[in-house]
Amino acid sequence: MIPSNTICVSEEGPANALALNKDATQVVIAGRNVFKVFSIEENDFTEVCNLRVGKNLNLNFSSIDVAWSTIEENTLATAATNGAVVVWNLGRSGRSKQEHVFSDHKRTVNKVSFHLTEPALLISGSQDGMMKCFDLRMKEVARTFISNTESIRDVQFSPHQAHTFAAVSENGNVQLWDVRRHERCLQQFTAHSGPVFACDWHSEMPWLATASRDKTIKVWDIHAKPNLEHTIYTIASVGHVKWRPQKKYQVASCALVLDCAVHVWDVRRPHVPLATFAEHRDVTTAIAWQNDPNTFLSTSRDCSLYRHRFSEAAHPVLWANPHGVCVSARGDVTHAAPDCPLPALHTNPASDRYVPGLGRKQPTAGSLRPQAQAALERLFPGGAASVLTRYSGEGRPPCCVVACAKEYKMRGLPTHELAEHNAKVARAYNRHMVGHVWEVVRCVYGRPPPREPPEREPPPPPPAHTNSNAVEEEPLEEVEQWAETQFHNSGVLGMPTLSIYIPPHKYKIRHDATGACGPEGSGWVSAASAHYVDVETADWTLPEEAFPLRAPPPAHQPSILDTTHGRAAAGGASPGGSSSPGSGSSGSNGSACTAPPNLEQTSSAYPGAATLCRAQPEEGESGPLWVVHEALRPHVEPAPLLALALRHHADLGDVQTAALVMIVLHEHRSDLFPYIDEGLQEHWLLGYIEFLQKHKLWNVATEVVRCAWLSSVWSLSQQSSSVTVCCGRCGRRARPRAMCDRCLPHPDLCAVCRQVVRGLYAWCQGCSHGGHLEHMRQWMEKHQLCPAGCGHHCQLG
Amino acid sequence: MITVLNTIDTGHEDMIHDAELDYYGLKLATCSSDNSVKIYDIKNGTQTLAADLKGHFGPVWQVAWAHPKYGNLLASCSYDRKVIIWKESGEWTKLYEHTGHESSVNSVAWAPAEYGLILACCSSDGSISIIQYSQDTGNWDVKKITGAHAIGVNSISWCPALSADLNLDPLTNKDAPKRLVTGGCDNLIKIWREQGDQWVEENRLELHIDWVRDVAWAPSLGLQRSMIASCSQDKRVVIWSSDDNVSWTPTILNTFDDVVWSVSWSLTGNILAVSGGDNKVSLWRESTDGQWLCISEVAKGLGQTPNDERSTL
């Protein structure tokens, strides 16, 4: 797809060079197999003349370069691969326009240039390292300039000093010569680290642009001593360079390899081209401005000749991302933005948003309106600066969450205590919502311990209610206030046992007839686990019908409770289980025992809906009491609500709360399983672990892994641990079971006697210093610090 | 609420195209049109230049940090058609150079660490390369998706290993599919899934009406669904969400005043930073009713908060 204002003509073969006549109405292209003159019309090229005619198409027709006299309308010169410099006269009658052949160079001629004011002077630069000035009137070589370099790639007359020309060579040098003096050059300097392929004089400034294989274009001020003014960095070897007329800072270039496009650069912005013309399918071989800053011609190895209009340019800078934004693990936002952003540039509605066909790799060309393009050109050099700013994003959270992560406890205590601790931590960091969740967990999954833990028998009733008369005056509705729970940390793994205090007088009230309750002690109902109490403790009412009287149970174990009790007892024996309710409760207060159904049963079969209690009075007391409690309000079901809360927090990005509540719930965790599937649990845990690792909280992360209940998570502890072996002397990483490369020549010396140790070598594992076994032993008898003087308190053996 | 910590004088000679913080948020890498990549250490809110990496011969578009379990690795991609993987071992050196693209390489992204050391990059030549380091051979194996997006691929992002595929456990189930999302010059967003040793196009998301400039798959920490943010020349930012990574629902986050160039998720995946052609960066959060709200917005260099203070989380 060719932009509408660009014209193109295809040739028989690739052209190596092109030249315009002095009024830029005609163009000549020259290559190995092509040599034609076209006239440049408004919308197309018209072939004026094919110069590659005649019987003997010898190597003289195989051109590397072509030049059109800047004064004579009809005079052309070509540089041929065989070393010939051929002068052509378009005014000749007949088919052959060849005027004269100079066969003075021994090797390929790379470049021919006409003198800008003397029509008869032509200069050539050749692979043989010589430049020759030809006099076209005399048809002879006027002078030969010997560069003392391997080969000359370009020669250009200065527009400022009529007799000065610049020559660039493959060894990276630039030479300035006076065309009248062939003995030695005026100046010489090294411009590039690689071959220089082209140069171009600025029309107004005393500047010379040089293009090199080192992928740079350099601009030299050669007013006095050559001074590097600008360096442009391109992506490929630069083959040609041409200043844009009337634009002080702009220069066009094309690459020798890799990059097919023609770029126009602003020397003040050396990394990004101002404009790009990407019509060619193969590398561009020559460019020439059409005496005006808005059109230029180019030929390419793809056998085409193009005239480009600047208005058709693509502007890569408009397509480069000027913004970068990144949110860090710590919540900071880093933002890179241009210091002076370009204003909104209005695009051409005609070409707007038309995405050309496949294979087109460059951004839409020619989409800018002329004013917009002018604005871009003006603002372009100043648009280079970017500002990189860091913001503290999101406000406080990250640091608070990290601080909480450090201070939260996740094991070692019963759920409600952990929850209480964590709630305090969260509130301390002003995370009230999170604190609230913890409070809820605390309330739901446990009660605070009683003010006076009844260590001994008989357990004292709560102080406020020691007076039994006062107690009796309490209204029945407040019974729940009397239900006190007590945890006994069973020690092994923090599985609590729970006792529920039922004030004796209540038993009296309800069971006077039975006389079942003793005056003291018998009010304690114990549960093996806090789980058992569940939410019912919060609204524990004992309706009359909840106490169906039963016959006294057989000696100790009622049959229906056999299994559960037995399981609990077995659990108590195993490291992961809880203490048996029977022993736990009777051991502490010996008054009552409630055997819990196992956890799954409770949660699945009748979660929180019904609770079975059994008060078993101590031996010798009055008859045992069976309490079957069926809660009246089964709709209070904390698990789904809590699950919902955790999901909500996770959705808010607070995976910490979600994961940690799950951890802290310990044995209650299974309550939530119906509402939070395993995938999500794992997701939370792994997410939290990643969060911790991002904050380098390795210990906390390890703790989480340790507390995890999912095999996929705790198996992490067996993964991705790597041990690095470092050289004890220099600290560099070493290969396992191999000496450090750097320290290999140094044998191990005894830290005490400084001699090489042969035989047994004893060393401290802490600081890795050591020496002869006997020396070390003697030293350590008298000293505690390392003999090497490292200050370590060594421990040997 | 959002305040300027500091402005960094990078010394870059031309426009900065990307700034990325490493896994811990302690190293900052920037890349610029001046062909260089710079690395800063961030300590106590100040930063010091740690390295100036020169190896590209064209504007460097994007950088990406690998997971630290593989060491300090940084990938950079450039207009010069190359991807360079840099490694710090004492000092920064070139570890690997990928030269398989025929045009500018626009975006690089490391795969989640669980999958191994895998880098994806995409280019203006329309193709995507997936470069995998093989521990056994020490080689980098390249797979290529050609013709991924007509005219060019602008951005690439990996699906986190912990994704909405909750039924698939990435640690135990080796078949957990790897997924990629790309945004291109054909205005499309495409989701690619690895199937056997092939990458197949699983989904194409159409909504944008101009080039898609950036795509970012949200990190999944705690989230129950996958989210992808995309931004485009059409000035819009779209959030695509899915419960199963198969069917995606778009929500237009906002239509901005100018081209939106870059989007970035916070670690927890619930805050999106958007950086647009109006030279602003804004932070967005999804409210409980699924609406996206701007929680703060700063023009270059200024901190300000519109309307409400956010929750106390």
GROMACS .gro file of N, CA, C and O in nm, chain A residues 350-390:
model
  164
  350ALA      N    1  -0.898   1.152   0.637
  350ALA     CA    2  -0.898   1.064   0.520
  350ALA      C    3  -0.823   0.934   0.550
  350ALA      O    4  -0.875   0.825   0.527
  351SER      N    5  -0.705   0.948   0.605
  351SER     CA    6  -0.625   0.828   0.627
  351SER      C    7  -0.641   0.777   0.769
  351SER      O    8  -0.579   0.680   0.808
  352ASP      N    9  -0.725   0.843   0.843
  352ASP     CA   10  -0.738   0.808   0.984
  352ASP      C   11  -0.785   0.664   0.999
  352ASP      O   12  -0.884   0.624   0.939
  353ARG      N   13  -0.712   0.594   1.081
  353ARG     CA   14  -0.754   0.463   1.125
  353ARG      C   15  -0.768   0.359   1.015
  353ARG      O   16  -0.826   0.255   1.037
  354TYR      N   17  -0.721   0.393   0.899
  354TYR     CA   18  -0.722   0.287   0.801
  354TYR      C   19  -0.597   0.205   0.821
  354TYR      O   20  -0.485   0.254   0.808
  355VAL      N   21  -0.618   0.082   0.860
  355VAL     CA   22  -0.504  -0.004   0.881
  355VAL      C   23  -0.478  -0.079   0.753
  355VAL      O   24  -0.561  -0.156   0.707
  356PRO      N   25  -0.364  -0.053   0.694
  356PRO     CA   26  -0.336  -0.115   0.565
  356PRO      C   27  -0.323  -0.266   0.577
  356PRO      O   28  -0.323  -0.321   0.686
  357GLY      N   29  -0.310  -0.327   0.463
  357GLY     CA   30  -0.312  -0.472   0.456
  357GLY      C   31  -0.201  -0.541   0.533
  357GLY      O   32  -0.116  -0.479   0.594
  358LEU      N   33  -0.205  -0.669   0.529
  358LEU     CA   34  -0.111  -0.750   0.604
  358LEU      C   35   0.032  -0.722   0.558
  358LEU      O   36   0.056  -0.681   0.446
  359GLY      N   37   0.123  -0.752   0.645
  359GLY     CA   38   0.262  -0.742   0.608
  359GLY      C   39   0.318  -0.604   0.627
  359GLY      O   40   0.439  -0.584   0.625
  360ARG      N   41   0.233  -0.510   0.651
  360ARG     CA   42   0.283  -0.375   0.670
  360ARG      C   43   0.325  -0.361   0.815
  360ARG      O   44   0.247  -0.378   0.906
  361LYS      N   45   0.448  -0.327   0.834
  361LYS     CA   46   0.500  -0.335   0.969
  361LYS      C   47   0.510  -0.199   1.036
  361LYS      O   48   0.530  -0.188   1.154
  362GLN      N   49   0.500  -0.097   0.960
  362GLN     CA   50   0.518   0.034   1.020
  362GLN      C   51   0.384   0.095   1.055
  362GLN      O   52   0.282   0.063   0.995
  363PRO      N   53   0.387   0.183   1.151
  363PRO     CA   54   0.263   0.249   1.188
  363PRO      C   55   0.202   0.323   1.069
  363PRO      O   56   0.271   0.359   0.974
  364THR      N   57   0.076   0.347   1.078
  364THR     CA   58   0.005   0.417   0.972
  364THR      C   59   0.080   0.544   0.936
  364THR      O   60   0.109   0.627   1.021
  365ALA      N   61   0.110   0.555   0.810
  365ALA     CA   62   0.185   0.672   0.766
  365ALA      C   63   0.089   0.780   0.720
  365ALA      O   64  -0.024   0.754   0.683
  366GLY      N   65   0.139   0.900   0.722
  366GLY     CA   66   0.065   1.010   0.664
  366GLY      C   67  -0.067   1.040   0.731
  366GLY      O   68  -0.161   1.087   0.669
  367SER      N   69  -0.076   1.009   0.859
  367SER     CA   70  -0.204   1.028   0.924
  367SER      C   71  -0.217   1.167   0.987
  367SER      O   72  -0.322   1.203   1.035
  368LEU      N   73  -0.109   1.242   0.987
  368LEU     CA   74  -0.114   1.372   1.053
  368LEU      C   75  -0.151   1.483   0.955
  368LEU      O   76  -0.109   1.483   0.841
  369ARG      N   77  -0.228   1.576   1.004
  369ARG     CA   78  -0.255   1.696   0.925
  369ARG      C   79  -0.130   1.782   0.922
  369ARG      O   80  -0.046   1.772   1.012
  370PRO      N   81  -0.119   1.868   0.820
  370PRO     CA   82   0.004   1.947   0.808
  370PRO      C   83   0.036   2.028   0.934
  370PRO      O   84   0.152   2.031   0.977
  371GLN      N   85  -0.064   2.091   0.992
  371GLN     CA   86  -0.036   2.171   1.112
  371GLN      C   87   0.014   2.082   1.224
  371GLN      O   88   0.105   2.117   1.299
  372ALA      N   89  -0.049   1.967   1.235
  372ALA     CA   90  -0.009   1.876   1.342
  372ALA      C   91   0.133   1.829   1.320
  372ALA      O   92   0.213   1.818   1.414
  373GLN      N   93   0.166   1.805   1.192
  373GLN     CA   94   0.301   1.760   1.163
  373GLN      C   95   0.402   1.870   1.195
  373GLN      O   96   0.509   1.843   1.250
  374ALA      N   97   0.364   1.992   1.163
  374ALA     CA   98   0.453   2.103   1.194
  374ALA      C   99   0.471   2.115   1.345
  374ALA      O  100   0.582   2.137   1.395
  375ALA      N  101   0.362   2.098   1.417
  375ALA     CA  102   0.371   2.105   1.563
  375ALA      C  103   0.461   1.995   1.616
  375ALA      O  104   0.543   2.017   1.704
  376LEU      N  105   0.444   1.877   1.559
  376LEU     CA  106   0.527   1.766   1.602
  376LEU      C  107   0.674   1.797   1.577
  376LEU      O  108   0.758   1.775   1.664
  377GLU      N  109   0.702   1.848   1.457
  377GLU     CA  110   0.841   1.878   1.424
  377GLU      C  111   0.900   1.978   1.523
  377GLU      O  112   1.016   1.969   1.562
  378ARG      N  113   0.818   2.075   1.560
  378ARG     CA  114   0.865   2.180   1.649
  378ARG      C  115   0.890   2.125   1.790
  378ARG      O  116   0.989   2.156   1.853
  379LEU      N  117   0.797   2.039   1.835
  379LEU     CA  118   0.805   1.993   1.973
  379LEU      C  119   0.894   1.872   1.989
  379LEU      O  120   0.932   1.835   2.099
  380PHE      N  121   0.924   1.810   1.876
  380PHE     CA  122   0.992   1.682   1.882
  380PHE      C  123   1.122   1.683   1.964
  380PHE      O  124   1.140   1.599   2.051
  381PRO      N  125   1.212   1.780   1.939
  381PRO     CA  126   1.340   1.772   2.011
  381PRO      C  127   1.324   1.783   2.162
  381PRO      O  128   1.398   1.722   2.237
  382GLY      N  129   1.226   1.858   2.206
  382GLY     CA  130   1.208   1.874   2.350
  382GLY      C  131   1.131   1.763   2.415
  382GLY      O  132   1.115   1.761   2.537
  383GLY      N  133   1.083   1.671   2.333
  383GLY     CA  134   0.997   1.568   2.389
  383GLY      C  135   1.071   1.449   2.445
  383GLY      O  136   1.010   1.349   2.482
  384ALA      N  137   1.201   1.459   2.450
  384ALA     CA  138   1.279   1.342   2.488
  384ALA      C  139   1.271   1.312   2.637
  384ALA      O  140   1.277   1.198   2.678
  385ALA      N  141   1.257   1.416   2.717
  385ALA     CA  142   1.270   1.395   2.861
  385ALA      C  143   1.147   1.326   2.917
  385ALA      O  144   1.034   1.359   2.884
  386SER      N  145   1.172   1.229   3.000
  386SER     CA  146   1.065   1.163   3.073
  386SER      C  147   1.085   1.190   3.220
  386SER      O  148   1.196   1.208   3.267
  387VAL      N  149   0.976   1.190   3.291
  387VAL     CA  150   0.984   1.204   3.436
  387VAL      C  151   0.943   1.071   3.496
  387VAL      O  152   0.840   1.014   3.459
  388LEU      N  153   1.023   1.025   3.586
  388LEU     CA  154   0.993   0.901   3.653
  388LEU      C  155   0.957   0.937   3.796
  388LEU      O  156   1.037   0.994   3.869
  389THR      N  157   0.836   0.906   3.833
  389THR     CA  158   0.789   0.947   3.965
  389THR      C  159   0.743   0.824   4.042
  389THR      O  160   0.682   0.734   3.984
  390ARG      N  161   0.775   0.823   4.168
  390ARG     CA  162   0.723   0.715   4.253
  390ARG      C  163   0.617   0.773   4.345
  390ARG      O  164   0.637   0.876   4.406
   0.00000   0.00000   0.00000
